[in-house]
CSV table of C-alpha atoms in Angstrom, one decimal:
chain,number,residue,atom,x,y,z
A,1,MET,CA,-83.7,-145.9,-70.4
A,2,ASN,CA,-84.6,-145.2,-74.0
A,3,LEU,CA,-88.2,-145.0,-73.1
A,4,VAL,CA,-87.6,-142.1,-70.5
A,5,LEU,CA,-85.0,-140.2,-72.7
A,6,ARG,CA,-87.2,-140.4,-75.7
A,7,TRP,CA,-84.9,-139.5,-78.5
A,8,PRO,CA,-82.7,-142.6,-78.1
A,9,PHE,CA,-85.9,-144.5,-78.4
A,10,TYR,CA,-86.8,-142.8,-81.6
A,11,ILE,CA,-83.4,-143.2,-83.0
A,12,ALA,CA,-83.5,-147.0,-82.2
A,13,ILE,CA,-86.7,-147.3,-84.1
A,14,ALA,CA,-85.8,-145.6,-87.0
A,15,SER,CA,-82.4,-147.2,-87.2
A,16,ALA,CA,-84.1,-150.7,-87.0
A,17,GLY,CA,-86.6,-149.6,-89.7
A,18,ILE,CA,-83.9,-148.7,-92.0
A,19,GLY,CA,-82.1,-151.8,-91.3
A,20,GLY,CA,-85.3,-154.0,-91.9
A,21,ALA,CA,-86.1,-152.2,-95.3
A,22,LEU,CA,-82.5,-152.8,-96.5
A,23,SER,CA,-82.9,-156.5,-95.6
A,24,ALA,CA,-85.9,-156.6,-97.3
A,25,ILE,CA,-84.4,-155.0,-100.4
A,26,LEU,CA,-81.4,-157.3,-100.3
A,27,GLY,CA,-83.9,-160.3,-100.2
A,28,VAL,CA,-82.9,-161.7,-97.1
A,29,LYS,CA,-85.2,-164.4,-95.6
A,30,ALA,CA,-85.2,-166.7,-92.5
A,31,SER,CA,-85.5,-170.4,-92.8
A,32,ALA,CA,-86.8,-170.7,-89.3
A,33,LEU,CA,-88.3,-168.6,-86.3
A,34,GLY,CA,-85.4,-167.4,-84.3
A,35,ALA,CA,-84.3,-164.3,-82.2
A,36,ALA,CA,-83.9,-161.0,-83.5
A,37,GLY,CA,-80.6,-159.1,-83.9
A,38,TYR,CA,-77.0,-160.7,-83.9
A,39,LEU,CA,-78.6,-164.0,-82.4
A,40,GLY,CA,-80.7,-164.3,-85.3
A,41,ILE,CA,-78.1,-165.0,-87.8
A,42,PRO,CA,-78.3,-168.8,-87.6
A,43,SER,CA,-82.1,-168.7,-88.5
A,44,VAL,CA,-81.2,-166.8,-92.0
A,45,ASN,CA,-81.5,-168.6,-95.0
A,46,PRO,CA,-78.0,-168.4,-96.7
A,47,GLN,CA,-79.5,-169.5,-100.0
A,48,ALA,CA,-82.1,-166.6,-100.3
A,49,GLY,CA,-81.1,-163.4,-101.5
A,50,ALA,CA,-77.7,-161.7,-100.1
A,51,GLY,CA,-78.0,-164.4,-97.3
A,52,TRP,CA,-75.9,-164.4,-94.0
A,53,LEU,CA,-73.5,-161.6,-95.5
A,54,GLY,CA,-76.4,-159.5,-96.3
A,55,PHE,CA,-78.1,-159.8,-92.9
A,56,ILE,CA,-74.7,-159.2,-91.1
A,57,VAL,CA,-74.2,-156.0,-93.2
A,58,CYS,CA,-77.9,-154.8,-92.3
A,59,LEU,CA,-77.0,-155.3,-88.6
A,60,LEU,CA,-73.8,-153.4,-88.6
A,61,MET,CA,-75.3,-150.7,-90.4
A,62,THR,CA,-78.2,-150.4,-88.0
A,63,THR,CA,-75.8,-150.5,-85.1
A,64,ALA,CA,-73.6,-148.0,-86.4
A,65,LEU,CA,-76.5,-145.6,-87.3
A,66,ALA,CA,-78.0,-145.8,-84.1
A,67,PHE,CA,-74.5,-145.4,-82.3
A,68,ALA,CA,-73.8,-142.3,-84.4
A,69,ALA,CA,-77.4,-140.7,-84.1
A,70,SER,CA,-77.2,-141.2,-80.3
A,71,TYR,CA,-73.9,-140.0,-79.9
A,72,VAL,CA,-74.8,-136.8,-82.0
A,73,TRP,CA,-77.7,-136.3,-79.9
A,74,GLY,CA,-76.0,-136.7,-76.6
A,75,LEU,CA,-73.3,-134.1,-77.9
A,76,LYS,CA,-76.1,-131.4,-78.6
A,77,VAL,CA,-77.7,-132.0,-75.1
A,78,ALA,CA,-74.3,-131.5,-73.5
A,79,ARG,CA,-73.7,-128.2,-75.3
A,80,GLY,CA,-77.4,-127.3,-74.5
A,81,GLU,CA,-78.5,-127.5,-78.3
A,82,ALA,CA,-81.2,-130.2,-77.6
A,83,SER,CA,-83.3,-131.0,-74.7
A,84,SER,CA,-83.8,-134.0,-72.4
A,85,PRO,CA,-86.7,-134.6,-70.3
A,86,ASP,CA,-84.9,-133.0,-67.2
A,87,ALA,CA,-83.4,-130.0,-69.0
A,88,ALA,CA,-84.4,-126.7,-68.2
A,89,GLU,CA,-86.2,-124.4,-70.6
A,90,PRO,CA,-83.8,-122.5,-72.8
A,91,ALA,CA,-83.4,-118.6,-72.8
A,92,THR,CA,-85.8,-116.9,-75.1
A,93,ALA,CA,-84.5,-115.2,-78.3
A,94,GLY,CA,-82.4,-112.3,-77.6
A,95,GLU,CA,-81.8,-113.0,-73.9
A,96,THR,CA,-78.0,-113.8,-72.8
A,97,LYS,CA,-77.5,-116.2,-69.9
A,98,ALA,CA,-76.8,-113.1,-67.6
A,99,GLU,CA,-79.9,-111.5,-68.6
A,100,THR,CA,-81.9,-114.6,-68.0
A,101,ALA,CA,-80.4,-115.3,-64.4
A,102,VAL,CA,-81.3,-111.6,-63.4
A,103,ALA,CA,-84.6,-111.7,-64.9
A,104,ALA,CA,-85.7,-115.1,-63.4
A,105,PRO,CA,-83.8,-115.8,-60.4
A,106,LYS,CA,-84.0,-119.4,-59.2
A,107,THR,CA,-87.0,-119.8,-56.8
A,108,PRO,CA,-86.3,-122.0,-53.7
A,109,GLU,CA,-88.1,-125.2,-53.3
A,110,VAL,CA,-89.9,-126.2,-50.2
A,111,GLU,CA,-91.6,-129.2,-49.2
A,112,GLY,CA,-95.4,-129.4,-50.2
A,113,GLU,CA,-98.4,-131.5,-50.3
A,114,LYS,CA,-98.3,-135.3,-49.8
A,115,ALA,CA,-99.0,-138.0,-52.1
A,116,GLU,CA,-99.6,-141.8,-51.8
A,117,LEU,CA,-98.6,-144.5,-54.3
A,118,ALA,CA,-100.3,-147.6,-54.0
A,119,ALA,CA,-98.9,-151.1,-54.7
A,120,HIS,CA,-99.0,-151.7,-58.4
A,121,LEU,CA,-99.2,-155.4,-58.0
A,122,SER,CA,-99.9,-157.9,-55.2
A,123,GLY,CA,-96.7,-159.6,-54.1
A,124,THR,CA,-93.6,-158.9,-52.2
A,125,VAL,CA,-91.8,-155.7,-52.0
A,126,VAL,CA,-88.1,-155.7,-53.6
A,127,PRO,CA,-85.9,-152.8,-53.1
A,128,LEU,CA,-85.0,-151.2,-56.4
A,129,ALA,CA,-81.3,-151.6,-55.8
A,130,GLU,CA,-81.6,-155.3,-55.8
A,131,VAL,CA,-83.4,-155.8,-59.1
A,132,SER,CA,-81.5,-157.5,-61.9
A,133,ASP,CA,-81.7,-154.6,-64.5
A,134,GLN,CA,-79.0,-152.1,-64.0
A,135,SER,CA,-81.0,-149.2,-65.6
A,136,PHE,CA,-83.3,-149.5,-62.9
A,137,ALA,CA,-81.4,-150.6,-60.0
A,138,SER,CA,-78.9,-147.8,-60.4
A,139,GLY,CA,-81.7,-145.3,-60.1
A,140,ALA,CA,-81.1,-143.8,-63.6
A,141,LEU,CA,-84.7,-144.2,-64.7
A,142,GLY,CA,-86.1,-142.7,-61.3
A,143,SER,CA,-86.7,-143.5,-57.7
A,144,GLY,CA,-89.2,-146.1,-56.6
A,145,ASN,CA,-89.5,-149.8,-55.5
A,146,ALA,CA,-90.3,-153.1,-57.2
A,147,ILE,CA,-92.6,-156.0,-56.4
A,148,GLU,CA,-92.1,-159.7,-56.9
A,149,PRO,CA,-95.8,-160.6,-58.1
A,150,THR,CA,-98.0,-163.4,-56.9
A,151,GLN,CA,-100.9,-162.4,-59.2
A,152,GLY,CA,-100.5,-161.3,-62.8
A,153,THR,CA,-102.7,-158.0,-62.5
A,154,LEU,CA,-101.1,-154.5,-62.7
A,155,VAL,CA,-103.1,-151.7,-61.5
A,156,ALA,CA,-102.9,-148.0,-61.4
A,157,PRO,CA,-101.0,-146.9,-58.1
A,158,ALA,CA,-102.9,-143.4,-58.2
A,159,ASP,CA,-105.4,-141.5,-60.0
A,160,GLY,CA,-104.1,-140.0,-63.2
A,161,LYS,CA,-103.9,-140.4,-67.0
A,162,ILE,CA,-102.1,-143.1,-69.0
A,163,THR,CA,-99.0,-141.4,-70.9
A,164,VAL,CA,-97.5,-144.4,-72.4
A,165,ALA,CA,-99.0,-147.9,-73.1
A,166,PHE,CA,-96.9,-150.3,-75.0
A,167,PRO,CA,-98.8,-152.4,-77.6
A,168,THR,CA,-96.8,-155.3,-76.4
A,169,GLY,CA,-98.4,-154.7,-72.9
A,170,HIS,CA,-95.1,-155.1,-70.8
A,171,ALA,CA,-94.7,-151.3,-69.8
A,172,TYR,CA,-96.8,-148.5,-69.0
A,173,GLY,CA,-96.4,-144.7,-68.0
A,174,MET,CA,-98.9,-142.4,-66.4
A,175,ARG,CA,-98.9,-138.9,-64.9
A,176,THR,CA,-100.7,-138.7,-61.4
A,177,GLU,CA,-103.0,-135.9,-60.6
A,178,ASP,CA,-100.4,-134.8,-58.3
A,179,GLY,CA,-97.9,-134.4,-61.2
A,180,LEU,CA,-95.6,-137.4,-60.8
A,181,ASP,CA,-94.4,-139.3,-64.0
A,182,LEU,CA,-94.7,-143.1,-63.2
A,183,LEU,CA,-93.0,-145.9,-65.3
A,184,MET,CA,-94.0,-149.6,-64.6
A,185,HIS,CA,-92.1,-152.3,-66.4
A,186,ILE,CA,-93.6,-156.0,-66.1
A,187,GLY,CA,-90.4,-157.9,-65.9
A,188,PHE,CA,-87.1,-157.2,-67.8
A,189,ASP,CA,-86.2,-157.6,-71.6
A,190,THR,CA,-90.2,-158.9,-71.6
A,191,VAL,CA,-90.4,-156.7,-74.8
A,192,GLU,CA,-88.9,-159.7,-76.5
A,193,LEU,CA,-92.1,-161.4,-76.1
A,194,ASP,CA,-93.6,-159.4,-78.4
A,195,GLY,CA,-96.8,-159.1,-76.5
A,196,LYS,CA,-97.2,-162.8,-75.7
A,197,HIS,CA,-98.6,-163.6,-72.2
A,198,PHE,CA,-99.7,-160.0,-71.7
A,199,THR,CA,-103.2,-158.6,-72.2
A,200,PRO,CA,-103.3,-154.8,-72.1
A,201,LYS,CA,-106.5,-153.1,-70.4
A,202,VAL,CA,-105.7,-149.6,-71.1
A,203,ALA,CA,-104.6,-147.1,-73.9
A,204,LYS,CA,-102.7,-144.0,-74.0
A,205,GLY,CA,-105.0,-141.2,-73.1
A,206,ASP,CA,-107.1,-143.2,-70.6
A,207,VAL,CA,-108.2,-141.5,-67.3
A,208,VAL,CA,-107.5,-144.1,-64.5
A,209,LYS,CA,-108.1,-144.2,-60.7
A,210,ARG,CA,-106.2,-145.9,-58.0
A,211,GLY,CA,-106.5,-149.9,-58.3
A,212,ASP,CA,-107.8,-149.8,-61.9
A,213,VAL,CA,-106.5,-152.6,-64.0
A,214,LEU,CA,-103.8,-151.6,-66.4
A,215,ALA,CA,-102.8,-155.0,-67.8
A,216,GLU,CA,-103.0,-158.8,-67.0
A,217,PHE,CA,-100.2,-161.2,-67.7
A,218,ASP,CA,-99.1,-164.9,-67.0
A,219,ILE,CA,-96.8,-165.3,-64.7
A,220,ASP,CA,-95.8,-168.7,-65.0
A,221,ALA,CA,-95.6,-168.6,-68.7
A,222,ILE,CA,-93.4,-165.6,-68.6
A,223,LYS,CA,-91.2,-167.5,-66.1
A,224,LYS,CA,-91.2,-170.5,-68.4
A,225,ALA,CA,-90.1,-168.5,-71.2
A,226,GLY,CA,-87.1,-167.4,-69.3
A,227,TYR,CA,-87.8,-163.9,-68.2
A,228,PRO,CA,-88.2,-162.5,-64.6
A,229,VAL,CA,-91.5,-160.9,-63.5
A,230,THR,CA,-90.2,-158.4,-61.0
A,231,THR,CA,-91.8,-155.4,-61.7
A,232,PRO,CA,-90.7,-151.8,-60.9
A,233,LEU,CA,-92.6,-148.7,-60.3
A,234,VAL,CA,-90.3,-145.6,-60.6
A,235,VAL,CA,-90.9,-141.7,-60.6
A,236,THR,CA,-89.2,-140.7,-63.6
A,237,ASN,CA,-89.5,-136.9,-62.7
A,238,ALA,CA,-88.5,-137.4,-59.0
A,239,LYS,CA,-85.7,-134.8,-59.4
A,240,LYS,CA,-88.2,-132.1,-60.3
A,241,ALA,CA,-91.3,-133.0,-58.4
A,242,VAL,CA,-90.3,-134.9,-55.3
A,243,ALA,CA,-89.0,-133.4,-52.1
A,244,LEU,CA,-89.0,-136.7,-50.1
A,245,MET,CA,-89.9,-140.4,-50.7
A,246,ALA,CA,-90.4,-142.8,-48.0
A,247,ASP,CA,-91.2,-146.5,-48.2
A,248,ALA,CA,-94.4,-147.3,-46.6
A,249,ALA,CA,-93.9,-151.0,-47.1
A,250,GLY,CA,-90.3,-152.4,-46.4
A,251,ALA,CA,-88.4,-155.0,-48.2
A,252,GLY,CA,-90.0,-158.5,-48.0
A,253,THR,CA,-93.5,-157.0,-47.1
A,254,THR,CA,-96.5,-158.4,-48.6
A,255,VAL,CA,-98.7,-156.1,-50.3
A,256,THR,CA,-102.1,-156.0,-52.3
A,257,ALA,CA,-102.4,-154.2,-55.2
A,258,GLY,CA,-104.2,-151.0,-55.2
A,259,LYS,CA,-105.0,-151.1,-51.3
A,260,ASP,CA,-101.7,-151.2,-49.6
A,261,THR,CA,-99.6,-148.1,-49.8
A,262,LEU,CA,-96.2,-148.7,-51.3
A,263,ALA,CA,-94.7,-145.2,-51.0
A,264,ASP,CA,-95.2,-141.9,-49.1
A,265,VAL,CA,-94.3,-138.9,-51.4
A,266,THR,CA,-93.6,-135.3,-50.3
A,267,LEU,CA,-93.9,-133.1,-53.2
A,268,LYS,CA,-91.8,-130.1,-54.1
A,269,THR,CA,-93.4,-126.6,-54.3
A,270,LYS,CA,-91.9,-123.2,-55.2
A,271,ALA,CA,-91.5,-120.9,-51.9
A,272,THR,CA,-93.4,-117.7,-52.3
A,273,THR,CA,-92.0,-114.1,-51.5
A,274,THR,CA,-93.6,-111.1,-50.7
A,275,GLN,CA,-92.4,-107.4,-51.3
A,276,ALA,CA,-92.2,-104.7,-48.7
């Protein structure tokens, strides 16, 4: 969710950075490798610096800071003082809402060109609503499908340009030549692996063709570490760009990465009007 909405993602990074800096100032140290966040409390050395108490204070401060900043951002979005990815363009200086409505009436949208999204992995198609991560299952991140992979090779589902490439190798975003913004997330919570078992093959800004390899990953190792590898592919700007999305491969269908079509997409376009 944070990845798509952007600002909550930035807020989380900044809050974590501040909390980490405070931990360093307080001399908090770990006595063993452990999980991050609240689950990492047992791994903190109680004799070093501020110990457990200092670490807990840093965690609470980080949580409160991230919550407060995200809440304020949400209020600004609700009042129209800040934008979200799907927000409309604000009126220019000096225009009132009424003037904007008269000057730029909403243009009706009609069905336009067709586009295809190829399977991003080789494996079995899984309906998006059935994946274990509710951010994807609910459709909050966009419309699409998921694949339970049999091979650990993620490929581009269409021609386009890489817009997001996490250094950890677990998630990628791209914009297709048809204007679709795609998000592919290998497994769920796999960011916690910190890049282990993932080998990125592209970087932000790279131009790719359908079937080009984006990343390779070790399915067995990721599963052994306790993470699912079900990988969704969603169109994050579907509300703006898509008139109709139809599954080309139904649930349970076995597909081959880059070759079989996963979804047929009908794009939106603006209706044209002529003056007498």
